[in-house]
Amino acid sequence: MLMLGAILMIGCDGDEAIRVYDAPPDEHEHEHEHAATAPQPPTAAGGSGMVRPITWQAPAGWQIQPASGSATRFATFLIGPADDPIDLTVVALPATNMSRSVLANVNRWLDQMGRERLEDVAQFDRYIKPIELPGLRALLVEIAGPPLDDEEEDGDPEQLMLAAIIQGPRLVWFVKSVGPYPVLAAERQRFASFVRSIRFPATTPTKPPISESSDVVTIRYQVPDHWHKDPQQRPMRLVTFIVEDGSRRADMWISRFAGSVGSPLMNINRWRRQVGLPGIDDLGQQATEDISAGDTTGSMLDLAGPKDAAGRASRLLIALFNTGNTKWFFRMHGDDQLVAREKETFVQFIGRVQFVEPSRE
Amino acid sequence: MNDRIKNILKPVGSLRITVVLLALAVVLIFCATWAQIDLGIWAVVNEYFRSLVVWVPIRIFLPRPAAGELARFPGFPLPGGYLLGAAFLVNLIAAHLLRFKLAWKRAGIFMIHTAIILLLVGEAITGNFAVEAQMPILEGRSSRWAQDIREVELAIRDPDKDVQNEVAIDHAMLKPETLLRHELLPFDIEIERYMLNCSVVRRSPNDPEPAQASRGIALQWRVHRIPDVTGISKQNVNYPAAIVRLTHGGQSLGSYMVTPHLQGHDDVAVLEQPVQVEGKTYLISLRFRRYYKPYSVHLIDFKHDKYTGTTVPSNYSSEVQLVDPANHEDRKVLIYMNNPLRYRGETFFQASFLKGDIGTVLAIVDNPGWQLPYLACTLGAIGLLVHFGITLTRFLKRTAK
């Protein structure tokens, strides 16, 4: 009986050593119902003749590589000199607000290249120019990096980034390459002609075209009389106001970020450390208040730090709002007593803030 | 029941055996937990729980000189999960035949023990017959296959044929220095090297090291053996690689490096390399074991929602079009967490997503015994309540006297 039980449990190993499948001749048959035309595979590299969402004409000398690991990387080319080639990647992302936002993407690339971020779309001309693709919106981006030696601010750029953003029918496509300036500068024309050759066989657009301002919500606010605008532009800040009372001072500033800004616990601990408070392990240990900006509700933190040896303490007020994919931070930081006195004004200021959708402008 | 049968059942249904079996089960679980430092979760499940006997190396309890270096000796044998389960089953049934009498006051005990039997049988069915695979689909694309990422197969495809167009060789046959010759194969395959887990790096054009194979992607890529995935490693799937030498009629067709690491341009299927045999092209690849489906699943939309202001996911969902011409099925289905689709005896769970949220990964589970654990747990819970109720009533009656 024991043996019978054991045999029952072992069961039969039905795995044949050699199996024969009737694999569907076209694994994307259903897709054919949606695709208007049969595409041409871009290049060999093992293409199995399946329907492809994008086609192109690769310039002579560009070597396509097998995609490895990344689920978003559609293709990789080796371009430039054969003995020291540079990667050129073709990446596809779903058409979300973040991926469609030219400003957000260009600012991310500017960070990578050590350049200052753009404040608004009016400054686009410095790096971006449109490129013609039939029925599609496409942009060419060229960013030259500063000299690697910081002391030579006016020297020749040493790095160059060539990129293109193309709104496909379902996905946003990014073509990008970064490398030594002289090498990539020599590839400019071929890069542009490669981008011009891009086609999407499934031509029915399902998403709106790229819009520089589609997710750029702006704000309107009224500044209290005793807050003075800081004329100096600060990185990461849209605007800074200064409140002074004798020797006491507090800064109030507004920042805007697209996409992820880190975990709430990480941010709260960073802010707590800023005023000299210890970190916390659980979000529940930090009290928050609800705060409203017009019809938008957010959260506010009031972090009062301990007094230092000189008997001074700092305080930080932070109000956080989400508008779509954008996070807004309103912060007031400075002398403990001054910030405590200004808290009511801060709350009133935020209460009158209006987040304005681009379409209403 | 005659005395002879009773004499046989008495030792088999002994409560002492039950206690010993329970103690052995605890030891088995303890050893299996330690074994996960060196072995992947599925290797441990198969070696320790879905086996009759397991050899437990003592060194799994000691500090390792290097990951994966486990001597086979010294060690000790331990009954595996199947042997213990079968022994439990026999012990339980023998005990019932010997000691338990069919009476209402024993109803709860019978239900609890039946539940335990169902659980044991359920695991035997799941372990032997359940198939769990993943179906990755890009948004806007369809798929007709799922893959089991715990196994690989060497696939040879004939792109000119519509049926019987793929021959797949099970990973168990991919042993170094093995010659694979079969009437279904268009060429002979000699396995030169097989790595259970590897990483890939691009070869530079001036790489002083020779390519690992003479044809295909080996000219641009190189694979490196890395330690197998264990229960504690960050990587959770082994990516094998093989160097194979192909010959046809005594003529060499060259050697190829194959690995599921390298994907084709559709981002979900593995890269296939062309092999020319007398002017005809075949495609060779090492891929995760495939299960082709008689239906297709088209991903209309994948959603990955997060709690406002955080990166904490609040919802994953896949809106799919299920198309099965044989069953006249063509309908939209929304699959999300705790809301799987059940179709053709299979359950489709929202399991994961492709990097960048560009597609979904559905887990497709075909388990003929999936209802047994639910039935067993329900029966067991009712049995406990019944037994408690009967005991309580008896106690109250006794105290009332």
JSON list of N, CA and C in Angstrom, two decimals, chain A residues 9-10 15 17-24 27-31 45-46 48 52 64 66-68 70-74 82 87 92 94 260 264 322, chain B residues 82 128 141-142 145 153 157 164-166 168 170 173 184 202 205 221 263 265 267 271-272 287 289-290 292 298 308-309 311 323 355-358:
[
{"chain": "A", "resi": 9, "resn": "MET", "atom": "N", "xyz": [2.11, 9.12, -6.03]},
{"chain": "A", "resi": 9, "resn": "MET", "atom": "CA", "xyz": [2.63, 10.47, -5.85]},
{"chain": "A", "resi": 9, "resn": "MET", "atom": "C", "xyz": [3.74, 10.80, -6.84]},
{"chain": "A", "resi": 10, "resn": "ILE", "atom": "N", "xyz": [4.53, 9.80, -7.16]},
{"chain": "A", "resi": 10, "resn": "ILE", "atom": "CA", "xyz": [5.60, 10.08, -8.13]},
{"chain": "A", "resi": 10, "resn": "ILE", "atom": "C", "xyz": [4.98, 10.41, -9.48]},
{"chain": "A", "resi": 15, "resn": "ASP", "atom": "N", "xyz": [7.25, 14.19, -19.71]},
{"chain": "A", "resi": 15, "resn": "ASP", "atom": "CA", "xyz": [8.06, 15.08, -20.53]},
{"chain": "A", "resi": 15, "resn": "ASP", "atom": "C", "xyz": [8.85, 14.29, -21.54]},
{"chain": "A", "resi": 17, "resn": "ALA", "atom": "N", "xyz": [11.53, 13.68, -24.47]},
{"chain": "A", "resi": 17, "resn": "ALA", "atom": "CA", "xyz": [12.84, 14.29, -24.65]},
{"chain": "A", "resi": 17, "resn": "ALA", "atom": "C", "xyz": [12.86, 15.18, -25.88]},
{"chain": "A", "resi": 18, "resn": "ILE", "atom": "N", "xyz": [12.16, 14.74, -26.95]},
{"chain": "A", "resi": 18, "resn": "ILE", "atom": "CA", "xyz": [12.08, 15.56, -28.16]},
{"chain": "A", "resi": 18, "resn": "ILE", "atom": "C", "xyz": [10.60, 15.79, -28.47]},
{"chain": "A", "resi": 19, "resn": "ARG", "atom": "N", "xyz": [10.22, 17.04, -28.56]},
{"chain": "A", "resi": 19, "resn": "ARG", "atom": "CA", "xyz": [8.81, 17.38, -28.78]},
{"chain": "A", "resi": 19, "resn": "ARG", "atom": "C", "xyz": [8.66, 18.05, -30.14]},
{"chain": "A", "resi": 20, "resn": "VAL", "atom": "N", "xyz": [7.51, 17.83, -30.73]},
{"chain": "A", "resi": 20, "resn": "VAL", "atom": "CA", "xyz": [7.23, 18.49, -32.01]},
{"chain": "A", "resi": 20, "resn": "VAL", "atom": "C", "xyz": [6.02, 19.38, -31.80]},
{"chain": "A", "resi": 21, "resn": "TYR", "atom": "N", "xyz": [6.13, 20.63, -32.22]},
{"chain": "A", "resi": 21, "resn": "TYR", "atom": "CA", "xyz": [5.04, 21.58, -32.05]},
{"chain": "A", "resi": 21, "resn": "TYR", "atom": "C", "xyz": [4.45, 21.97, -33.41]},
{"chain": "A", "resi": 22, "resn": "ASP", "atom": "N", "xyz": [3.17, 22.29, -33.37]},
{"chain": "A", "resi": 22, "resn": "ASP", "atom": "CA", "xyz": [2.56, 23.00, -34.49]},
{"chain": "A", "resi": 22, "resn": "ASP", "atom": "C", "xyz": [2.54, 24.47, -34.10]},
{"chain": "A", "resi": 23, "resn": "ALA", "atom": "N", "xyz": [3.65, 25.11, -34.27]},
{"chain": "A", "resi": 23, "resn": "ALA", "atom": "CA", "xyz": [3.70, 26.52, -33.87]},
{"chain": "A", "resi": 23, "resn": "ALA", "atom": "C", "xyz": [2.89, 27.33, -34.86]},
{"chain": "A", "resi": 24, "resn": "PRO", "atom": "N", "xyz": [2.11, 28.31, -34.37]},
{"chain": "A", "resi": 24, "resn": "PRO", "atom": "CA", "xyz": [1.35, 29.14, -35.30]},
{"chain": "A", "resi": 24, "resn": "PRO", "atom": "C", "xyz": [2.31, 29.77, -36.30]},
{"chain": "A", "resi": 27, "resn": "GLU", "atom": "N", "xyz": [2.69, 34.31, -35.24]},
{"chain": "A", "resi": 27, "resn": "GLU", "atom": "CA", "xyz": [2.29, 34.41, -33.84]},
{"chain": "A", "resi": 27, "resn": "GLU", "atom": "C", "xyz": [1.50, 35.66, -33.55]},
{"chain": "A", "resi": 28, "resn": "HIS", "atom": "N", "xyz": [1.35, 36.52, -34.53]},
{"chain": "A", "resi": 28, "resn": "HIS", "atom": "CA", "xyz": [0.65, 37.77, -34.27]},
{"chain": "A", "resi": 28, "resn": "HIS", "atom": "C", "xyz": [-0.51, 37.93, -35.24]},
{"chain": "A", "resi": 29, "resn": "GLU", "atom": "N", "xyz": [-1.20, 36.82, -35.45]},
{"chain": "A", "resi": 29, "resn": "GLU", "atom": "CA", "xyz": [-2.29, 36.84, -36.40]},
{"chain": "A", "resi": 29, "resn": "GLU", "atom": "C", "xyz": [-3.32, 37.90, -36.06]},
{"chain": "A", "resi": 30, "resn": "HIS", "atom": "N", "xyz": [-3.64, 37.96, -34.76]},
{"chain": "A", "resi": 30, "resn": "HIS", "atom": "CA", "xyz": [-4.67, 38.90, -34.34]},
{"chain": "A", "resi": 30, "resn": "HIS", "atom": "C", "xyz": [-4.24, 40.34, -34.62]},
{"chain": "A", "resi": 31, "resn": "GLU", "atom": "N", "xyz": [-2.95, 40.52, -34.54]},
{"chain": "A", "resi": 31, "resn": "GLU", "atom": "CA", "xyz": [-2.42, 41.85, -34.80]},
{"chain": "A", "resi": 31, "resn": "GLU", "atom": "C", "xyz": [-2.66, 42.27, -36.25]},
{"chain": "A", "resi": 45, "resn": "ALA", "atom": "N", "xyz": [19.58, 39.85, -38.50]},
{"chain": "A", "resi": 45, "resn": "ALA", "atom": "CA", "xyz": [19.75, 39.54, -37.08]},
{"chain": "A", "resi": 45, "resn": "ALA", "atom": "C", "xyz": [18.65, 38.65, -36.55]},
{"chain": "A", "resi": 46, "resn": "GLY", "atom": "N", "xyz": [18.31, 37.66, -37.31]},
{"chain": "A", "resi": 46, "resn": "GLY", "atom": "CA", "xyz": [17.39, 36.65, -36.79]},
{"chain": "A", "resi": 46, "resn": "GLY", "atom": "C", "xyz": [15.94, 37.00, -36.92]},
{"chain": "A", "resi": 48, "resn": "SER", "atom": "N", "xyz": [12.23, 36.93, -37.80]},
{"chain": "A", "resi": 48, "resn": "SER", "atom": "CA", "xyz": [11.49, 35.74, -38.20]},
{"chain": "A", "resi": 48, "resn": "SER", "atom": "C", "xyz": [10.28, 36.11, -39.05]},
{"chain": "A", "resi": 52, "resn": "ARG", "atom": "N", "xyz": [6.04, 43.84, -37.48]},
{"chain": "A", "resi": 52, "resn": "ARG", "atom": "CA", "xyz": [6.85, 44.68, -36.62]},
{"chain": "A", "resi": 52, "resn": "ARG", "atom": "C", "xyz": [6.20, 46.05, -36.53]},
{"chain": "A", "resi": 64, "resn": "ILE", "atom": "N", "xyz": [23.46, 46.51, -36.70]},
{"chain": "A", "resi": 64, "resn": "ILE", "atom": "CA", "xyz": [22.41, 46.22, -35.71]},
{"chain": "A", "resi": 64, "resn": "ILE", "atom": "C", "xyz": [22.87, 45.08, -34.81]},
{"chain": "A", "resi": 66, "resn": "PRO", "atom": "N", "xyz": [21.81, 42.30, -31.50]},
{"chain": "A", "resi": 66, "resn": "PRO", "atom": "CA", "xyz": [20.64, 41.70, -30.86]},
{"chain": "A", "resi": 66, "resn": "PRO", "atom": "C", "xyz": [20.30, 42.46, -29.59]},
{"chain": "A", "resi": 67, "resn": "ALA", "atom": "N", "xyz": [19.00, 42.63, -29.34]},
{"chain": "A", "resi": 67, "resn": "ALA", "atom": "CA", "xyz": [18.59, 43.28, -28.10]},
{"chain": "A", "resi": 67, "resn": "ALA", "atom": "C", "xyz": [18.85, 42.30, -26.97]},
{"chain": "A", "resi": 68, "resn": "SER", "atom": "N", "xyz": [19.31, 42.82, -25.85]},
{"chain": "A", "resi": 68, "resn": "SER", "atom": "CA", "xyz": [19.61, 41.92, -24.73]},
{"chain": "A", "resi": 68, "resn": "SER", "atom": "C", "xyz": [19.06, 42.48, -23.44]},
{"chain": "A", "resi": 70, "resn": "SER", "atom": "N", "xyz": [16.95, 44.17, -21.88]},
{"chain": "A", "resi": 70, "resn": "SER", "atom": "CA", "xyz": [15.97, 45.22, -21.67]},
{"chain": "A", "resi": 70, "resn": "SER", "atom": "C", "xyz": [14.70, 44.96, -22.46]},
{"chain": "A", "resi": 71, "resn": "ALA", "atom": "N", "xyz": [13.57, 45.12, -21.75]},
{"chain": "A", "resi": 71, "resn": "ALA", "atom": "CA", "xyz": [12.30, 44.92, -22.43]},
{"chain": "A", "resi": 71, "resn": "ALA", "atom": "C", "xyz": [11.88, 46.15, -23.21]},
{"chain": "A", "resi": 72, "resn": "THR", "atom": "N", "xyz": [12.49, 47.31, -22.92]},
{"chain": "A", "resi": 72, "resn": "THR", "atom": "CA", "xyz": [12.08, 48.52, -23.61]},
{"chain": "A", "resi": 72, "resn": "THR", "atom": "C", "xyz": [12.99, 48.82, -24.81]},
{"chain": "A", "resi": 73, "resn": "ARG", "atom": "N", "xyz": [14.19, 48.26, -24.80]},
{"chain": "A", "resi": 73, "resn": "ARG", "atom": "CA", "xyz": [15.12, 48.55, -25.88]},
{"chain": "A", "resi": 73, "resn": "ARG", "atom": "C", "xyz": [14.75, 47.71, -27.09]},
{"chain": "A", "resi": 74, "resn": "PHE", "atom": "N", "xyz": [14.36, 48.41, -28.15]},
{"chain": "A", "resi": 74, "resn": "PHE", "atom": "CA", "xyz": [13.88, 47.71, -29.34]},
{"chain": "A", "resi": 74, "resn": "PHE", "atom": "C", "xyz": [15.04, 47.29, -30.23]},
{"chain": "A", "resi": 82, "resn": "ALA", "atom": "N", "xyz": [34.81, 51.44, -36.68]},
{"chain": "A", "resi": 82, "resn": "ALA", "atom": "CA", "xyz": [34.65, 50.01, -36.42]},
{"chain": "A", "resi": 82, "resn": "ALA", "atom": "C", "xyz": [35.47, 49.56, -35.22]},
{"chain": "A", "resi": 87, "resn": "ASP", "atom": "N", "xyz": [27.27, 53.09, -29.13]},
{"chain": "A", "resi": 87, "resn": "ASP", "atom": "CA", "xyz": [25.91, 52.52, -29.13]},
{"chain": "A", "resi": 87, "resn": "ASP", "atom": "C", "xyz": [24.90, 53.56, -29.59]},
{"chain": "A", "resi": 92, "resn": "ALA", "atom": "N", "xyz": [11.36, 52.03, -26.96]},
{"chain": "A", "resi": 92, "resn": "ALA", "atom": "CA", "xyz": [9.94, 52.35, -27.07]},
{"chain": "A", "resi": 92, "resn": "ALA", "atom": "C", "xyz": [9.32, 52.37, -25.68]},
{"chain": "A", "resi": 94, "resn": "PRO", "atom": "N", "xyz": [5.50, 53.27, -23.47]},
{"chain": "A", "resi": 94, "resn": "PRO", "atom": "CA", "xyz": [4.09, 53.56, -23.65]},
{"chain": "A", "resi": 94, "resn": "PRO", "atom": "C", "xyz": [3.85, 55.07, -23.64]},
{"chain": "A", "resi": 260, "resn": "SER", "atom": "N", "xyz": [8.70, 60.07, -10.80]},
{"chain": "A", "resi": 260, "resn": "SER", "atom": "CA", "xyz": [8.98, 59.63, -9.43]},
{"chain": "A", "resi": 260, "resn": "SER", "atom": "C", "xyz": [9.89, 60.62, -8.72]},
{"chain": "A", "resi": 264, "resn": "PRO", "atom": "N", "xyz": [8.01, 58.27, -0.08]},
{"chain": "A", "resi": 264, "resn": "PRO", "atom": "CA", "xyz": [7.60, 59.29, 0.89]},
{"chain": "A", "resi": 264, "resn": "PRO", "atom": "C", "xyz": [8.48, 59.25, 2.14]},
{"chain": "A", "resi": 322, "resn": "ASN", "atom": "N", "xyz": [-0.29, 66.79, -6.05]},
{"chain": "A", "resi": 322, "resn": "ASN", "atom": "CA", "xyz": [-0.11, 66.03, -7.28]},
{"chain": "A", "resi": 322, "resn": "ASN", "atom": "C", "xyz": [-1.09, 66.53, -8.32]},
{"chain": "B", "resi": 82, "resn": "TYR", "atom": "N", "xyz": [7.49, 13.17, -0.98]},
{"chain": "B", "resi": 82, "resn": "TYR", "atom": "CA", "xyz": [6.53, 12.18, -1.50]},
{"chain": "B", "resi": 82, "resn": "TYR", "atom": "C", "xyz": [6.48, 10.94, -0.61]},
{"chain": "B", "resi": 128, "resn": "ASN", "atom": "N", "xyz": [2.57, 16.64, -10.02]},
{"chain": "B", "resi": 128, "resn": "ASN", "atom": "CA", "xyz": [2.79, 15.82, -11.22]},
{"chain": "B", "resi": 128, "resn": "ASN", "atom": "C", "xyz": [2.10, 16.33, -12.47]},
{"chain": "B", "resi": 141, "resn": "ARG", "atom": "N", "xyz": [-0.11, 43.91, -28.97]},
{"chain": "B", "resi": 141, "resn": "ARG", "atom": "CA", "xyz": [0.33, 42.68, -29.64]},
{"chain": "B", "resi": 141, "resn": "ARG", "atom": "C", "xyz": [-0.45, 41.49, -29.10]},
{"chain": "B", "resi": 142, "resn": "SER", "atom": "N", "xyz": [-0.32, 40.35, -29.81]},
{"chain": "B", "resi": 142, "resn": "SER", "atom": "CA", "xyz": [-1.01, 39.13, -29.40]},
{"chain": "B", "resi": 142, "resn": "SER", "atom": "C", "xyz": [0.00, 38.04, -29.12]},
{"chain": "B", "resi": 145, "resn": "TRP", "atom": "N", "xyz": [1.44, 31.72, -27.09]},
{"chain": "B", "resi": 145, "resn": "TRP", "atom": "CA", "xyz": [2.25, 30.76, -26.34]},
{"chain": "B", "resi": 145, "resn": "TRP", "atom": "C", "xyz": [2.60, 31.31, -24.98]},
{"chain": "B", "resi": 153, "resn": "GLU", "atom": "N", "xyz": [14.52, 24.66, -23.65]},
{"chain": "B", "resi": 153, "resn": "GLU", "atom": "CA", "xyz": [14.53, 23.66, -24.71]},
{"chain": "B", "resi": 153, "resn": "GLU", "atom": "C", "xyz": [15.30, 24.24, -25.90]},
{"chain": "B", "resi": 157, "resn": "ARG", "atom": "N", "xyz": [13.33, 25.50, -35.79]},
{"chain": "B", "resi": 157, "resn": "ARG", "atom": "CA", "xyz": [12.08, 25.85, -36.48]},
{"chain": "B", "resi": 157, "resn": "ARG", "atom": "C", "xyz": [12.29, 25.84, -37.99]},
{"chain": "B", "resi": 164, "resn": "GLN", "atom": "N", "xyz": [3.81, 21.00, -37.63]},
{"chain": "B", "resi": 164, "resn": "GLN", "atom": "CA", "xyz": [5.00, 20.25, -37.22]},
{"chain": "B", "resi": 164, "resn": "GLN", "atom": "C", "xyz": [6.26, 21.00, -37.65]},
{"chain": "B", "resi": 165, "resn": "ASN", "atom": "N", "xyz": [6.23, 22.28, -37.38]},
{"chain": "B", "resi": 165, "resn": "ASN", "atom": "CA", "xyz": [7.31, 23.14, -37.87]},
{"chain": "B", "resi": 165, "resn": "ASN", "atom": "C", "xyz": [8.36, 23.45, -36.81]},
{"chain": "B", "resi": 166, "resn": "GLU", "atom": "N", "xyz": [8.16, 22.93, -35.61]},
{"chain": "B", "resi": 166, "resn": "GLU", "atom": "CA", "xyz": [9.16, 23.16, -34.57]},
{"chain": "B", "resi": 166, "resn": "GLU", "atom": "C", "xyz": [9.50, 21.84, -33.89]},
{"chain": "B", "resi": 168, "resn": "ALA", "atom": "N", "xyz": [11.61, 20.54, -30.58]},
{"chain": "B", "resi": 168, "resn": "ALA", "atom": "CA", "xyz": [12.26, 21.07, -29.37]},
{"chain": "B", "resi": 168, "resn": "ALA", "atom": "C", "xyz": [12.90, 19.92, -28.60]},
{"chain": "B", "resi": 170, "resn": "ASP", "atom": "N", "xyz": [14.44, 18.66, -25.11]},
{"chain": "B", "resi": 170, "resn": "ASP", "atom": "CA", "xyz": [14.34, 18.97, -23.69]},
{"chain": "B", "resi": 170, "resn": "ASP", "atom": "C", "xyz": [15.71, 19.26, -23.09]},
{"chain": "B", "resi": 173, "resn": "MET", "atom": "N", "xyz": [18.41, 16.68, -22.13]},
{"chain": "B", "resi": 173, "resn": "MET", "atom": "CA", "xyz": [19.30, 16.06, -23.13]},
{"chain": "B", "resi": 173, "resn": "MET", "atom": "C", "xyz": [20.48, 16.95, -23.49]},
{"chain": "B", "resi": 184, "resn": "LEU", "atom": "N", "xyz": [13.66, 13.62, -36.78]},
{"chain": "B", "resi": 184, "resn": "LEU", "atom": "CA", "xyz": [12.93, 14.88, -36.88]},
{"chain": "B", "resi": 184, "resn": "LEU", "atom": "C", "xyz": [13.86, 16.09, -37.03]},
{"chain": "B", "resi": 202, "resn": "ARG", "atom": "N", "xyz": [28.99, 41.98, -24.67]},
{"chain": "B", "resi": 202, "resn": "ARG", "atom": "CA", "xyz": [29.26, 42.19, -26.10]},
{"chain": "B", "resi": 202, "resn": "ARG", "atom": "C", "xyz": [30.76, 42.04, -26.36]},
{"chain": "B", "resi": 205, "resn": "PRO", "atom": "N", "xyz": [35.15, 44.44, -31.35]},
{"chain": "B", "resi": 205, "resn": "PRO", "atom": "CA", "xyz": [35.70, 43.96, -32.62]},
{"chain": "B", "resi": 205, "resn": "PRO", "atom": "C", "xyz": [37.15, 43.50, -32.50]},
{"chain": "B", "resi": 221, "resn": "TRP", "atom": "N", "xyz": [28.65, 38.42, -29.40]},
{"chain": "B", "resi": 221, "resn": "TRP", "atom": "CA", "xyz": [28.38, 38.27, -27.97]},
{"chain": "B", "resi": 221, "resn": "TRP", "atom": "C", "xyz": [29.16, 37.11, -27.38]},
{"chain": "B", "resi": 263, "resn": "GLN", "atom": "N", "xyz": [17.24, 38.49, -26.93]},
{"chain": "B", "resi": 263, "resn": "GLN", "atom": "CA", "xyz": [15.88, 38.50, -27.44]},
{"chain": "B", "resi": 263, "resn": "GLN", "atom": "C", "xyz": [15.84, 39.01, -28.87]},
{"chain": "B", "resi": 265, "resn": "HIS", "atom": "N", "xyz": [13.66, 41.05, -31.93]},
{"chain": "B", "resi": 265, "resn": "HIS", "atom": "CA", "xyz": [13.22, 42.44, -31.91]},
{"chain": "B", "resi": 265, "resn": "HIS", "atom": "C", "xyz": [11.83, 42.64, -31.35]},
{"chain": "B", "resi": 267, "resn": "ASP", "atom": "N", "xyz": [11.01, 41.75, -28.46]},
{"chain": "B", "resi": 267, "resn": "ASP", "atom": "CA", "xyz": [11.22, 41.97, -27.04]},
{"chain": "B", "resi": 267, "resn": "ASP", "atom": "C", "xyz": [10.70, 40.88, -26.13]},
{"chain": "B", "resi": 271, "resn": "LEU", "atom": "N", "xyz": [15.87, 35.28, -29.44]},
{"chain": "B", "resi": 271, "resn": "LEU", "atom": "CA", "xyz": [16.47, 35.47, -30.76]},
{"chain": "B", "resi": 271, "resn": "LEU", "atom": "C", "xyz": [16.69, 34.12, -31.46]},
{"chain": "B", "resi": 272, "resn": "GLU", "atom": "N", "xyz": [16.26, 34.02, -32.69]},
{"chain": "B", "resi": 272, "resn": "GLU", "atom": "CA", "xyz": [16.48, 32.79, -33.46]},
{"chain": "B", "resi": 272, "resn": "GLU", "atom": "C", "xyz": [17.60, 33.05, -34.47]},
{"chain": "B", "resi": 287, "resn": "ARG", "atom": "N", "xyz": [15.51, 28.40, -25.80]},
{"chain": "B", "resi": 287, "resn": "ARG", "atom": "CA", "xyz": [14.46, 29.27, -25.24]},
{"chain": "B", "resi": 287, "resn": "ARG", "atom": "C", "xyz": [13.83, 28.58, -24.04]},
{"chain": "B", "resi": 289, "resn": "ARG", "atom": "N", "xyz": [10.94, 26.75, -22.07]},
{"chain": "B", "resi": 289, "resn": "ARG", "atom": "CA", "xyz": [10.03, 25.76, -22.63]},
{"chain": "B", "resi": 289, "resn": "ARG", "atom": "C", "xyz": [8.68, 26.39, -22.97]},
{"chain": "B", "resi": 290, "resn": "ARG", "atom": "N", "xyz": [8.23, 26.13, -24.19]},
{"chain": "B", "resi": 290, "resn": "ARG", "atom": "CA", "xyz": [7.00, 26.75, -24.68]},
{"chain": "B", "resi": 290, "resn": "ARG", "atom": "C", "xyz": [5.81, 25.83, -24.61]},
{"chain": "B", "resi": 292, "resn": "TYR", "atom": "N", "xyz": [2.26, 26.00, -26.63]},
{"chain": "B", "resi": 292, "resn": "TYR", "atom": "CA", "xyz": [1.42, 26.72, -27.58]},
{"chain": "B", "resi": 292, "resn": "TYR", "atom": "C", "xyz": [-0.04, 26.53, -27.22]},
{"chain": "B", "resi": 298, "resn": "HIS", "atom": "N", "xyz": [-4.77, 38.99, -26.97]},
{"chain": "B", "resi": 298, "resn": "HIS", "atom": "CA", "xyz": [-4.30, 40.28, -27.50]},
{"chain": "B", "resi": 298, "resn": "HIS", "atom": "C", "xyz": [-4.35, 41.30, -26.37]},
{"chain": "B", "resi": 308, "resn": "THR", "atom": "N", "xyz": [-1.15, 57.87, -5.09]},
{"chain": "B", "resi": 308, "resn": "THR", "atom": "CA", "xyz": [-0.78, 59.25, -5.39]},
{"chain": "B", "resi": 308, "resn": "THR", "atom": "C", "xyz": [0.42, 59.70, -4.57]},
{"chain": "B", "resi": 309, "resn": "GLY", "atom": "N", "xyz": [1.37, 60.26, -5.26]},
{"chain": "B", "resi": 309, "resn": "GLY", "atom": "CA", "xyz": [2.54, 60.83, -4.58]},
{"chain": "B", "resi": 309, "resn": "GLY", "atom": "C", "xyz": [3.56, 59.79, -4.15]},
{"chain": "B", "resi": 311, "resn": "THR", "atom": "N", "xyz": [5.57, 55.73, -5.16]},
{"chain": "B", "resi": 311, "resn": "THR", "atom": "CA", "xyz": [5.86, 54.77, -6.22]},
{"chain": "B", "resi": 311, "resn": "THR", "atom": "C", "xyz": [5.27, 53.40, -5.87]},
{"chain": "B", "resi": 323, "resn": "VAL", "atom": "N", "xyz": [-9.28, 35.45, -28.02]},
{"chain": "B", "resi": 323, "resn": "VAL", "atom": "CA", "xyz": [-9.81, 35.00, -29.31]},
{"chain": "B", "resi": 323, "resn": "VAL", "atom": "C", "xyz": [-9.56, 33.50, -29.46]},
{"chain": "B", "resi": 355, "resn": "LYS", "atom": "N", "xyz": [9.41, 45.69, -18.43]},
{"chain": "B", "resi": 355, "resn": "LYS", "atom": "CA", "xyz": [10.05, 46.92, -17.98]},
{"chain": "B", "resi": 355, "resn": "LYS", "atom": "C", "xyz": [9.56, 48.12, -18.78]},
{"chain": "B", "resi": 356, "resn": "GLY", "atom": "N", "xyz": [9.29, 49.19, -18.10]},
{"chain": "B", "resi": 356, "resn": "GLY", "atom": "CA", "xyz": [8.79, 50.38, -18.78]},
{"chain": "B", "resi": 356, "resn": "GLY", "atom": "C", "xyz": [7.28, 50.33, -18.98]},
{"chain": "B", "resi": 357, "resn": "ASP", "atom": "N", "xyz": [6.63, 49.36, -18.37]},
{"chain": "B", "resi": 357, "resn": "ASP", "atom": "CA", "xyz": [5.16, 49.22, -18.47]},
{"chain": "B", "resi": 357, "resn": "ASP", "atom": "C", "xyz": [4.71, 49.09, -19.92]},
{"chain": "B", "resi": 358, "resn": "ILE", "atom": "N", "xyz": [5.53, 48.52, -20.79]},
{"chain": "B", "resi": 358, "resn": "ILE", "atom": "CA", "xyz": [5.13, 48.42, -22.20]},
{"chain": "B", "resi": 358, "resn": "ILE", "atom": "C", "xyz": [4.35, 47.15, -22.48]}
]
